[in-house]
PDB file of C-alpha atoms in Angstrom:
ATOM      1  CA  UNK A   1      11.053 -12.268 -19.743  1.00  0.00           C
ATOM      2  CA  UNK A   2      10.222 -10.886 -16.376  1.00  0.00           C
ATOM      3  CA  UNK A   3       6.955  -9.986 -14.525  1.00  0.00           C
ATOM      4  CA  UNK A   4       6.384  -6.305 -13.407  1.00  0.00           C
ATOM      5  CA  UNK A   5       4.044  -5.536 -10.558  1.00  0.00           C
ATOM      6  CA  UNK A   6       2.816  -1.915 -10.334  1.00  0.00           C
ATOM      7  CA  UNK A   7       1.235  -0.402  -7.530  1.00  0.00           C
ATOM      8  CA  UNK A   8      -0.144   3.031  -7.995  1.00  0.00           C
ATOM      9  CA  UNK A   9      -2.280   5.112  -5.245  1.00  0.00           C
ATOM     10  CA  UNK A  10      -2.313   8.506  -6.931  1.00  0.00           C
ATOM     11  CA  UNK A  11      -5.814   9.672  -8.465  1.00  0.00           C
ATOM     12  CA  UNK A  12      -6.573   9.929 -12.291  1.00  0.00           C
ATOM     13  CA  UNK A  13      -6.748  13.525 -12.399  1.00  0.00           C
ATOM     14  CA  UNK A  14      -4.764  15.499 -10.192  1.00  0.00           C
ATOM     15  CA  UNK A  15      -1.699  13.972 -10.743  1.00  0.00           C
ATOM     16  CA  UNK A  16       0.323  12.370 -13.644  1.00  0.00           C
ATOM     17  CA  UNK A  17       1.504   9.478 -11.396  1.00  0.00           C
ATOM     18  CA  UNK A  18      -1.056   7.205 -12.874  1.00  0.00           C
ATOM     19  CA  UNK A  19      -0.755   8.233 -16.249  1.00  0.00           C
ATOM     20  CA  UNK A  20       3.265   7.426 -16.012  1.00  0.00           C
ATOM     21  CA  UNK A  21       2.049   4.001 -14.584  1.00  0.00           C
ATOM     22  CA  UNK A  22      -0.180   2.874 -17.041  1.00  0.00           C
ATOM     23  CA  UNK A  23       2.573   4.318 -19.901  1.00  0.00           C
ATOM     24  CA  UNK A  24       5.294   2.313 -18.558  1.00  0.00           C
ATOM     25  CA  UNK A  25       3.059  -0.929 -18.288  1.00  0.00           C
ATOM     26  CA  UNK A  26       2.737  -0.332 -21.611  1.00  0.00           C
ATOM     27  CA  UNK A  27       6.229  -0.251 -22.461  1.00  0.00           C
ATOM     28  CA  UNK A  28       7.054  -3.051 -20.072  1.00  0.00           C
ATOM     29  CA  UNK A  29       4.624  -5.363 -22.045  1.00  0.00           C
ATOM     30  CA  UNK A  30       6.147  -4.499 -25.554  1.00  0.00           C
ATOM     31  CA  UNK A  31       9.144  -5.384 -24.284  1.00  0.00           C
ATOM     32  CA  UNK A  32       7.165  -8.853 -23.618  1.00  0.00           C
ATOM     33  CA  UNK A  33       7.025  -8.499 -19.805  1.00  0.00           C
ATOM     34  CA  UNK A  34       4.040  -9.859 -18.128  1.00  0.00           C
ATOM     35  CA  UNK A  35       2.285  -6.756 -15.802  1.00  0.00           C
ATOM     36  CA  UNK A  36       0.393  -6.536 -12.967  1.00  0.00           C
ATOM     37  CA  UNK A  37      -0.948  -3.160 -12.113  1.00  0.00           C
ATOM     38  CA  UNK A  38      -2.904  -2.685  -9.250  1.00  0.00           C
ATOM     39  CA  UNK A  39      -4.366   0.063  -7.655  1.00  0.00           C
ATOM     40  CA  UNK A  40      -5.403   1.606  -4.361  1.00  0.00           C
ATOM     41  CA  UNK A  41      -6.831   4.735  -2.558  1.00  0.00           C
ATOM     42  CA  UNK A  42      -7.757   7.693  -4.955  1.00  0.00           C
ATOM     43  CA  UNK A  43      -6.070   5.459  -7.837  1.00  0.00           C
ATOM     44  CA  UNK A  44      -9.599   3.304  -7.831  1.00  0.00           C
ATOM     45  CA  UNK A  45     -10.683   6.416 -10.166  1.00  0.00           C
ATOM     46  CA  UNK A  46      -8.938   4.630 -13.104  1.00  0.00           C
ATOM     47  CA  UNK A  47     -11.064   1.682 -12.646  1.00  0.00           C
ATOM     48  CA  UNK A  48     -14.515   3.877 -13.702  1.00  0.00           C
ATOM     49  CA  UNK A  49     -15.887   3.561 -16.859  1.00  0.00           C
ATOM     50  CA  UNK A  50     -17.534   6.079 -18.992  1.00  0.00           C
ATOM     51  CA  UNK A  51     -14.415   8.877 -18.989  1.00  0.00           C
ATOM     52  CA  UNK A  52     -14.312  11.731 -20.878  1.00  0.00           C
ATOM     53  CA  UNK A  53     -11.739  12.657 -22.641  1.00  0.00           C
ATOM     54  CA  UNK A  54     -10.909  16.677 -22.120  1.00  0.00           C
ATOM     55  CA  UNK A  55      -7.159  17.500 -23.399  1.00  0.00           C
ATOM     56  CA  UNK A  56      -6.932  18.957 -20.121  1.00  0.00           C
ATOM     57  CA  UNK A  57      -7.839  15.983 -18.195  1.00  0.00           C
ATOM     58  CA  UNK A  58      -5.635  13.128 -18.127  1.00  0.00           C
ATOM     59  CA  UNK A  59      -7.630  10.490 -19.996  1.00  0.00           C
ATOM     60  CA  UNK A  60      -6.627   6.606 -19.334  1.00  0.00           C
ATOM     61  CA  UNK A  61      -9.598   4.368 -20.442  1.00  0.00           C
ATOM     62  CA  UNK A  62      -8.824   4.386 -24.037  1.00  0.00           C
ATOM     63  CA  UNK A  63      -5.680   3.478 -23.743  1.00  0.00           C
ATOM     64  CA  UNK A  64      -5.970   1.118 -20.586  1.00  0.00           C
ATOM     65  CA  UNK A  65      -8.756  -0.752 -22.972  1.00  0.00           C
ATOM     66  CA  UNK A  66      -5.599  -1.269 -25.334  1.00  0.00           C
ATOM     67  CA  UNK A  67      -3.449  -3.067 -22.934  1.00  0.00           C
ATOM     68  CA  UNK A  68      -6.319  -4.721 -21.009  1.00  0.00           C
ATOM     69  CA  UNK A  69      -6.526  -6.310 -24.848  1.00  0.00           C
ATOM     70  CA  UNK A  70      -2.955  -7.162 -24.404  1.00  0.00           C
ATOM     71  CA  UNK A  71      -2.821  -9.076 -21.244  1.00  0.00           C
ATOM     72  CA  UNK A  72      -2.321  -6.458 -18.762  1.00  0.00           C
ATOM     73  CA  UNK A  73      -3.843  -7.506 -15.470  1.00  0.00           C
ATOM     74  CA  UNK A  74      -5.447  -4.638 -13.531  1.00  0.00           C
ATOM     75  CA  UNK A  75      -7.217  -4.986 -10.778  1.00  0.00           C
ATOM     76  CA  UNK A  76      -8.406  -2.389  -8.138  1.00  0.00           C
ATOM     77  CA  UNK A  77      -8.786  -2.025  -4.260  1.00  0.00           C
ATOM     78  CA  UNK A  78     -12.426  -3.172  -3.488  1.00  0.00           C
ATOM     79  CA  UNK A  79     -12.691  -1.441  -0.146  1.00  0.00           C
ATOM     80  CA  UNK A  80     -11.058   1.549  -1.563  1.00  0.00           C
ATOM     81  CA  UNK A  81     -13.413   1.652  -4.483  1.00  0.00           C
ATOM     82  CA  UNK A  82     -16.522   1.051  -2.854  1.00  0.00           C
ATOM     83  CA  UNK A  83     -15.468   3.748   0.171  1.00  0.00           C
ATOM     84  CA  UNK A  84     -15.721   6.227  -3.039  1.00  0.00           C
ATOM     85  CA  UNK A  85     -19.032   4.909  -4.410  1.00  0.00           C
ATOM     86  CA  UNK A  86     -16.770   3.484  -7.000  1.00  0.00           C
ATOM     87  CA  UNK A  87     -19.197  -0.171  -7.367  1.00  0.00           C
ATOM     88  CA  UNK A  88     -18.685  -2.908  -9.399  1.00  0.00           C
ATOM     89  CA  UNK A  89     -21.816  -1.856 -12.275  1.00  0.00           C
ATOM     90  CA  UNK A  90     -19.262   1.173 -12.302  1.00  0.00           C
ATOM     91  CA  UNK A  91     -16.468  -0.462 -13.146  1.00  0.00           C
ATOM     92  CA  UNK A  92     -14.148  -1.044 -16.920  1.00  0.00           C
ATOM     93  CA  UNK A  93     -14.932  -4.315 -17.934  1.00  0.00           C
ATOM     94  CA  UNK A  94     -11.875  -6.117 -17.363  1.00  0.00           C
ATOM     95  CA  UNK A  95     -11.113  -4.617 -14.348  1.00  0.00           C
ATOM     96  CA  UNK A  96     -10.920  -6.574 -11.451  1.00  0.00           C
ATOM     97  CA  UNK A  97     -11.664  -6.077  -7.827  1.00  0.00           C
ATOM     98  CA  UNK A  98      -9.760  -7.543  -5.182  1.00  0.00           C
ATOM     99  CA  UNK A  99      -8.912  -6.876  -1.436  1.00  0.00           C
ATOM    100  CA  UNK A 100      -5.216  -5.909  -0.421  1.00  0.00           C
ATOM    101  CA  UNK A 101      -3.765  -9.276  -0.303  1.00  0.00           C
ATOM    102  CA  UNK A 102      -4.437  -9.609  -4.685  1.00  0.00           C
ATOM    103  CA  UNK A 103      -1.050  -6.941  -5.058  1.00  0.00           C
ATOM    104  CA  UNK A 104       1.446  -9.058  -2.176  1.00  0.00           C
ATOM    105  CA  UNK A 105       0.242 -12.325  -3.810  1.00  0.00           C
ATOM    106  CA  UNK A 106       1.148 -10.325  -6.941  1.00  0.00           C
ATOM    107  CA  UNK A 107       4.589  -9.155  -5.572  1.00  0.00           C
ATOM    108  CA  UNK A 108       5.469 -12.917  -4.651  1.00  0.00           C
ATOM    109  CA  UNK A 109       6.504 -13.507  -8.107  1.00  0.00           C
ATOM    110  CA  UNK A 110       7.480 -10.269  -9.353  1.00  0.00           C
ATOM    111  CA  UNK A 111      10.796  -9.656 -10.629  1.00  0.00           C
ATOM    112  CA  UNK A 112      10.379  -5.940  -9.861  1.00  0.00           C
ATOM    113  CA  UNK A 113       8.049  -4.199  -7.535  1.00  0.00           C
ATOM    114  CA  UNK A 114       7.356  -0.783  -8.314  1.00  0.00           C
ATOM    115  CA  UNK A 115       4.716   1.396  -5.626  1.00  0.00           C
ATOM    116  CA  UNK A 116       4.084   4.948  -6.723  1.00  0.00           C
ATOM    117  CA  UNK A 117       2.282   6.245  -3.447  1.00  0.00           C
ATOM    118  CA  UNK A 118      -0.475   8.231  -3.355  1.00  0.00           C
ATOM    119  CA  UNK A 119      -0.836  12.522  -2.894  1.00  0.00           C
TER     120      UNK A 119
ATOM    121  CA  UNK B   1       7.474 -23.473  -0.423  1.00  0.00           C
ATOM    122  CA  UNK B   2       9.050 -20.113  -1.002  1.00  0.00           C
ATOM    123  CA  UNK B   3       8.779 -16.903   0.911  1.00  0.00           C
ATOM    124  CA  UNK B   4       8.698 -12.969  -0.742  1.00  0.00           C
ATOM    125  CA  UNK B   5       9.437 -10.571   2.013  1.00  0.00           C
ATOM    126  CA  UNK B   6       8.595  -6.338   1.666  1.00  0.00           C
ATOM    127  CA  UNK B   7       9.368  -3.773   3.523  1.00  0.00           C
ATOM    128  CA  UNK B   8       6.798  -0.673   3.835  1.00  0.00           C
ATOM    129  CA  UNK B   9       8.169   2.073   4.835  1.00  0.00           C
ATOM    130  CA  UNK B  10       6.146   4.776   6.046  1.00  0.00           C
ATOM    131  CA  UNK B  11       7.174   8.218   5.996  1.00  0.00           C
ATOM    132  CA  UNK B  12       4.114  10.724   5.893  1.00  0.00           C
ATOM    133  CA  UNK B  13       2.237  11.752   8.702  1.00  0.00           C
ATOM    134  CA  UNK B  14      -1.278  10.958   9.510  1.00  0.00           C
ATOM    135  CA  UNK B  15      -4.142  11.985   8.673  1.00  0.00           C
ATOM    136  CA  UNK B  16      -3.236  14.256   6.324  1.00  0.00           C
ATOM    137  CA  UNK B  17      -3.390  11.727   3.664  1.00  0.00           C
ATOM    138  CA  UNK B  18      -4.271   8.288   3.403  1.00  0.00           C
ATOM    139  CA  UNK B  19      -1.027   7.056   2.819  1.00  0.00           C
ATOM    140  CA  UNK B  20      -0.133   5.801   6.221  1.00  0.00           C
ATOM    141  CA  UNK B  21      -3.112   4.143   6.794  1.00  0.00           C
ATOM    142  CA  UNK B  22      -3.068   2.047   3.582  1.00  0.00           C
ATOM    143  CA  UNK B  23       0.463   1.090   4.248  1.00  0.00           C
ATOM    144  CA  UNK B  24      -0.227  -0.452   7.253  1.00  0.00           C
ATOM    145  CA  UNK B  25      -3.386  -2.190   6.099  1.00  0.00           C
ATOM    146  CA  UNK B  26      -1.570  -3.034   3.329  1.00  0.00           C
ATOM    147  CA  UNK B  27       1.015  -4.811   5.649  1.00  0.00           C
ATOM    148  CA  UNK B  28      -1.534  -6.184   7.367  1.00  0.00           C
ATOM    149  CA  UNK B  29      -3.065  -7.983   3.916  1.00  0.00           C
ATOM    150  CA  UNK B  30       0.215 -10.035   4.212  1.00  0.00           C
ATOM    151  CA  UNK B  31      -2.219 -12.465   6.753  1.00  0.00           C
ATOM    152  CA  UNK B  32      -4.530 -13.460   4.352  1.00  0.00           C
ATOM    153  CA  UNK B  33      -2.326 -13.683   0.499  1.00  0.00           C
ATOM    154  CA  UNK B  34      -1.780 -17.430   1.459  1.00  0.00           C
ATOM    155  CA  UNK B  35      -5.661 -17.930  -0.729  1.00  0.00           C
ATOM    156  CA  UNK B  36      -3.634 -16.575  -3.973  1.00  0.00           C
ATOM    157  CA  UNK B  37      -0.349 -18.579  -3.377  1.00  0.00           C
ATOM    158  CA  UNK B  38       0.721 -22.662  -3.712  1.00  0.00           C
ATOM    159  CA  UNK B  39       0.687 -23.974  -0.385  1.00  0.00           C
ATOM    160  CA  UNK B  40       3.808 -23.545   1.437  1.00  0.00           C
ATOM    161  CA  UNK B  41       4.392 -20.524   0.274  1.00  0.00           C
ATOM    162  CA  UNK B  42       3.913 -16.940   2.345  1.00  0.00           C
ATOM    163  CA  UNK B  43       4.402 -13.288   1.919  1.00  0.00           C
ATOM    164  CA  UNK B  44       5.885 -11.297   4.632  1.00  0.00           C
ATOM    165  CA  UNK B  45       5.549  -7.683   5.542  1.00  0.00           C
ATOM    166  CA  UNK B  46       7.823  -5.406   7.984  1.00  0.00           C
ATOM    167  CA  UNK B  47       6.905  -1.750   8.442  1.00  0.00           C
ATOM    168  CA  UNK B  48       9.108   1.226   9.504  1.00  0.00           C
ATOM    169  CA  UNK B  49       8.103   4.641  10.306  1.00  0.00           C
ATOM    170  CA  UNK B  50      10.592   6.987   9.384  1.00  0.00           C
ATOM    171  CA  UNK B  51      10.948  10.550   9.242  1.00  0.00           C
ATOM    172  CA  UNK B  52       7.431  12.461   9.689  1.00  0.00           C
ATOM    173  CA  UNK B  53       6.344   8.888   9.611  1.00  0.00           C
ATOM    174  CA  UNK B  54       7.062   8.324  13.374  1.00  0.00           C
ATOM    175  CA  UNK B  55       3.794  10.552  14.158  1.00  0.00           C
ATOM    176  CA  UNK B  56       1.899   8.047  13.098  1.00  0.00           C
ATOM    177  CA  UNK B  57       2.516   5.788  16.239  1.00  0.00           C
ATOM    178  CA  UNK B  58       1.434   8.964  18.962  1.00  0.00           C
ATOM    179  CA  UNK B  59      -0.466   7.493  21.192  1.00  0.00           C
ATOM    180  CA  UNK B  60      -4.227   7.905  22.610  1.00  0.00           C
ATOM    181  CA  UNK B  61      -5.264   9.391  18.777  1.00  0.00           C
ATOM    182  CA  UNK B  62      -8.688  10.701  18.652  1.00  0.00           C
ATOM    183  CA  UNK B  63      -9.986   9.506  15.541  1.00  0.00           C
ATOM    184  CA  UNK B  64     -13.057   7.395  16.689  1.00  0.00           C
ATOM    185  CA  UNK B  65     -14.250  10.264  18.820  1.00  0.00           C
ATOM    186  CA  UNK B  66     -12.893  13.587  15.994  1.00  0.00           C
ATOM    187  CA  UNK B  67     -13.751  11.657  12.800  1.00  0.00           C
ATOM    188  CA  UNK B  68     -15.394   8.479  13.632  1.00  0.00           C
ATOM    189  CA  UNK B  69     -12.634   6.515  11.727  1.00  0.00           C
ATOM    190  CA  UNK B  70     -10.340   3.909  13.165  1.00  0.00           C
ATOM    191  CA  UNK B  71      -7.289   5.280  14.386  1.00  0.00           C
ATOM    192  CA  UNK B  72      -3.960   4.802  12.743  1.00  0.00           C
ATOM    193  CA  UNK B  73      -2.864   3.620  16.532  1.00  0.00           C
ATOM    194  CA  UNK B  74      -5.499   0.733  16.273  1.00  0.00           C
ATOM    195  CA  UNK B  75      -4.157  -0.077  13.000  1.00  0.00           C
ATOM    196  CA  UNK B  76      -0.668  -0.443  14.297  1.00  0.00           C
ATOM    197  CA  UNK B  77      -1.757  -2.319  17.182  1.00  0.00           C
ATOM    198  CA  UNK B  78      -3.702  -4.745  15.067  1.00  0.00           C
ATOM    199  CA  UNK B  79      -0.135  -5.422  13.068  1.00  0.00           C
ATOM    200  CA  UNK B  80       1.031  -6.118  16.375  1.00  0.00           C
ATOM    201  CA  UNK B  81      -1.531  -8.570  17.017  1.00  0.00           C
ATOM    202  CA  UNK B  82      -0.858 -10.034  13.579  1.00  0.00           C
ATOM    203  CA  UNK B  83       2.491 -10.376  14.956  1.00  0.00           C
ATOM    204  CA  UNK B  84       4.005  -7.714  12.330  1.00  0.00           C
ATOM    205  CA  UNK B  85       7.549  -6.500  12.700  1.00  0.00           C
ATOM    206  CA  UNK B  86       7.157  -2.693  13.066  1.00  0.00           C
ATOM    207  CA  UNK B  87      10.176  -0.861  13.684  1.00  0.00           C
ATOM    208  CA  UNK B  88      10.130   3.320  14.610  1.00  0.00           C
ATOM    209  CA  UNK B  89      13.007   5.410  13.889  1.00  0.00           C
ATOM    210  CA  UNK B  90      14.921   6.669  17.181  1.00  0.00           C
ATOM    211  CA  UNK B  91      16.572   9.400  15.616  1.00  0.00           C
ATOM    212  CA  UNK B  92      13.346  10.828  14.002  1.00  0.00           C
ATOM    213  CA  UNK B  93      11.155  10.388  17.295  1.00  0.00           C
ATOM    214  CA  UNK B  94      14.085  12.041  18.933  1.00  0.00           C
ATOM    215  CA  UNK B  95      13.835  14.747  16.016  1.00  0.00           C
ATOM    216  CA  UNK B  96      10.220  15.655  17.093  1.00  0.00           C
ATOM    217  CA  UNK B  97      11.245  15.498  20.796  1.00  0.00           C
ATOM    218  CA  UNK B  98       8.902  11.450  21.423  1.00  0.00           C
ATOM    219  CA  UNK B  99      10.022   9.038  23.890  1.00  0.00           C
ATOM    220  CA  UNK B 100       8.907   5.322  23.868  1.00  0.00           C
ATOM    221  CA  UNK B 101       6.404   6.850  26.560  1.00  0.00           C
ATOM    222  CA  UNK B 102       4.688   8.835  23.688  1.00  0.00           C
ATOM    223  CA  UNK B 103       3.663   6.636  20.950  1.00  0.00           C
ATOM    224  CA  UNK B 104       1.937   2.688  20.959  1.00  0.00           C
ATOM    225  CA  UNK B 105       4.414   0.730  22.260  1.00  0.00           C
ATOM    226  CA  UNK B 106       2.113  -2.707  22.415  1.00  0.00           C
ATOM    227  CA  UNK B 107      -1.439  -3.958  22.200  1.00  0.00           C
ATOM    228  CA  UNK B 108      -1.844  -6.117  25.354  1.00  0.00           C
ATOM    229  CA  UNK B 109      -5.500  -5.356  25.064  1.00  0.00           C
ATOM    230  CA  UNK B 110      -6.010  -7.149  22.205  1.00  0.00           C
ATOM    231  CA  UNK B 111      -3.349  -9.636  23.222  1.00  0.00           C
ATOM    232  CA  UNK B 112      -0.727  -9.058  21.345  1.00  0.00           C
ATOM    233  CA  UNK B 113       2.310 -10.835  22.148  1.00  0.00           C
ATOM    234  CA  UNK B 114       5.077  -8.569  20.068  1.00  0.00           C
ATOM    235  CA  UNK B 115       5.877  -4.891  20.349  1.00  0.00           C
ATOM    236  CA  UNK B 116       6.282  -2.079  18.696  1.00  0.00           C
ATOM    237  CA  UNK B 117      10.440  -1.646  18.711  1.00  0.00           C
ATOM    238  CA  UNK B 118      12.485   1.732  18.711  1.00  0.00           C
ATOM    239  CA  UNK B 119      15.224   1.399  16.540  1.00  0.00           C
ATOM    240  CA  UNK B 120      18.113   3.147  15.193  1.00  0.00           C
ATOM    241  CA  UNK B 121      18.194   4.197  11.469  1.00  0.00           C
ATOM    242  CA  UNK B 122      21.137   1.607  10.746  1.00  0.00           C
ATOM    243  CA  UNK B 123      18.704  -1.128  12.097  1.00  0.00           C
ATOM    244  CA  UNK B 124      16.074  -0.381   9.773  1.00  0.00           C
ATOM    245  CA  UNK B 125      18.287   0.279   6.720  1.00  0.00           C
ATOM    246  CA  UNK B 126      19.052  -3.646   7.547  1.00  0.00           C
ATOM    247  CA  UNK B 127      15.905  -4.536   7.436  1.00  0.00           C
ATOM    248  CA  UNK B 128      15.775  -2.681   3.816  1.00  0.00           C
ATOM    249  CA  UNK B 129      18.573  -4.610   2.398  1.00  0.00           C
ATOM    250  CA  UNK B 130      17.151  -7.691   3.462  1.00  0.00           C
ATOM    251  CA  UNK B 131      13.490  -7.531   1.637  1.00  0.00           C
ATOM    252  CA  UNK B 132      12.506  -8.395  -1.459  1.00  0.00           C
ATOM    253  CA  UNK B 133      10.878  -5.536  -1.972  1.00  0.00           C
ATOM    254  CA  UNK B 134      10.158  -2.069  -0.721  1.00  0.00           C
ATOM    255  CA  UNK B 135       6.957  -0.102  -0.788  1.00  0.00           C
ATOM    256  CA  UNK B 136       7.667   3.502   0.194  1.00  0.00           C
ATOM    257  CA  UNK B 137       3.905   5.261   1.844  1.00  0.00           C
TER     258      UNK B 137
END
């Protein structure tokens, strides 16, 4: 089995990107890939705890919980987060908080490297 | 001792989203990913600017004094000091009418030893096909 490493920048609401992120991590892991997703700029939003879910809104705790459960490592910008008053007694437990250089170390091993950019 | 090399590959302009800006500090991350690795072995980052992504290397930007943010220039001049490889698209500067005269070229101020260099498309479509991976901003 391989290892997946995800980078998403695009925001939790506003744009599906992140949604389609977290959904294929998902898929990679029941297909018994390891995952690292990791994410930067207005994709720090998914790191926040306490959403809502609206059926309008995309909604991604509840289901980021699930594969958090399941091994998925996640781990957010710090700088980015904490430039959006994103801070860590904010933040999903189980969520980590790195600088930059936590997604290239992640890429070193990756078998696939997949960046979905920002807005 | 292994090594990963990625290519970033900028291609929106500045400013009017962050994408540019976290590409390059991004890149520049590459410096410090040694702390997560087994000794020996290194990530490597190369950045291109390509298509609207060449105006991110006009020179004398205005940021400090418009916005009080650091420039995209000073973060391009930092990869330089870093000793980044960061190619620009000829054919796209030539697109927007840019010489070399028109965008950071080097960063002798902070001593920086390499330079910016002005490439043709073919040159950084090699660089593509030699990475590991790419990262498109």
């Amino acid at each position: 089995m391989g290892k997946l490493t995800i980078g998403c920048f695009a925001s939790l609401v506003g744009s599906m990107s992140l949604d389609f992120a977290v959904k294929l991590a998902g898929t990679a892991m029941e297909k018994g890939h390891k995952v690292d997703l990791w994410v930067s700029g207005n994709g720090t939003m998914l790191s926040i705890k306490g959403q809502r879910a609206f059926k309008d809104y995309s909604f991604l705790e509840g289901p980021l919980k699930e594969l958090m459960a399941k091994g998925l490592n996640v781990t957010a910008c710090e700088a980015c987060a904490e430039a959006r008053g994103y801070h860590k007694e904010n933040t999903m437990e189980g969520f980590k908080r790195h600088s930059m250089d936590w997604y290239l170390a992640s890429t070193f091993d990756a078998d696939r490297v997949l960046h979905i950019g920002g807005e | 001792m292994a090594t990963t090399k990625l290519g970033f590959i900028v291609q929106r302009p500045g400013y009017k989203s962050e994408n540019p800006k976290l590409a390059i500090t991004h890149a520049i991350a590459s410096q410090s990913v040694e702390v997560y690795l087994n000794e020996g072995d290194v990530v490597t980052a190369d950045i291109a600017f390509i298509g609207d992504g060449v105006l991110n290397c006009k020179k004398d930007q205005k940021a400090m004094d418009l916005y009080k943010l650091t420039s995209t220039e000073t973060h391009i001049k930092m990869s330089l000091l870093l000793d980044l490889n960061v190619l620009v698209c000829k054919e796209d500067l030539d697109r927007f009418g840019l010489t070399e005269n028109d965008i950071v070229i080097d960063a002798e101020e902070f001593g920086a030893e390499v330079t910016v260099k002005v490439v043709p498309f073919t040159d950084i479509t090699k660089m593509m096909e030699e990475v590991n991976h790419l990262l498109f901003f």
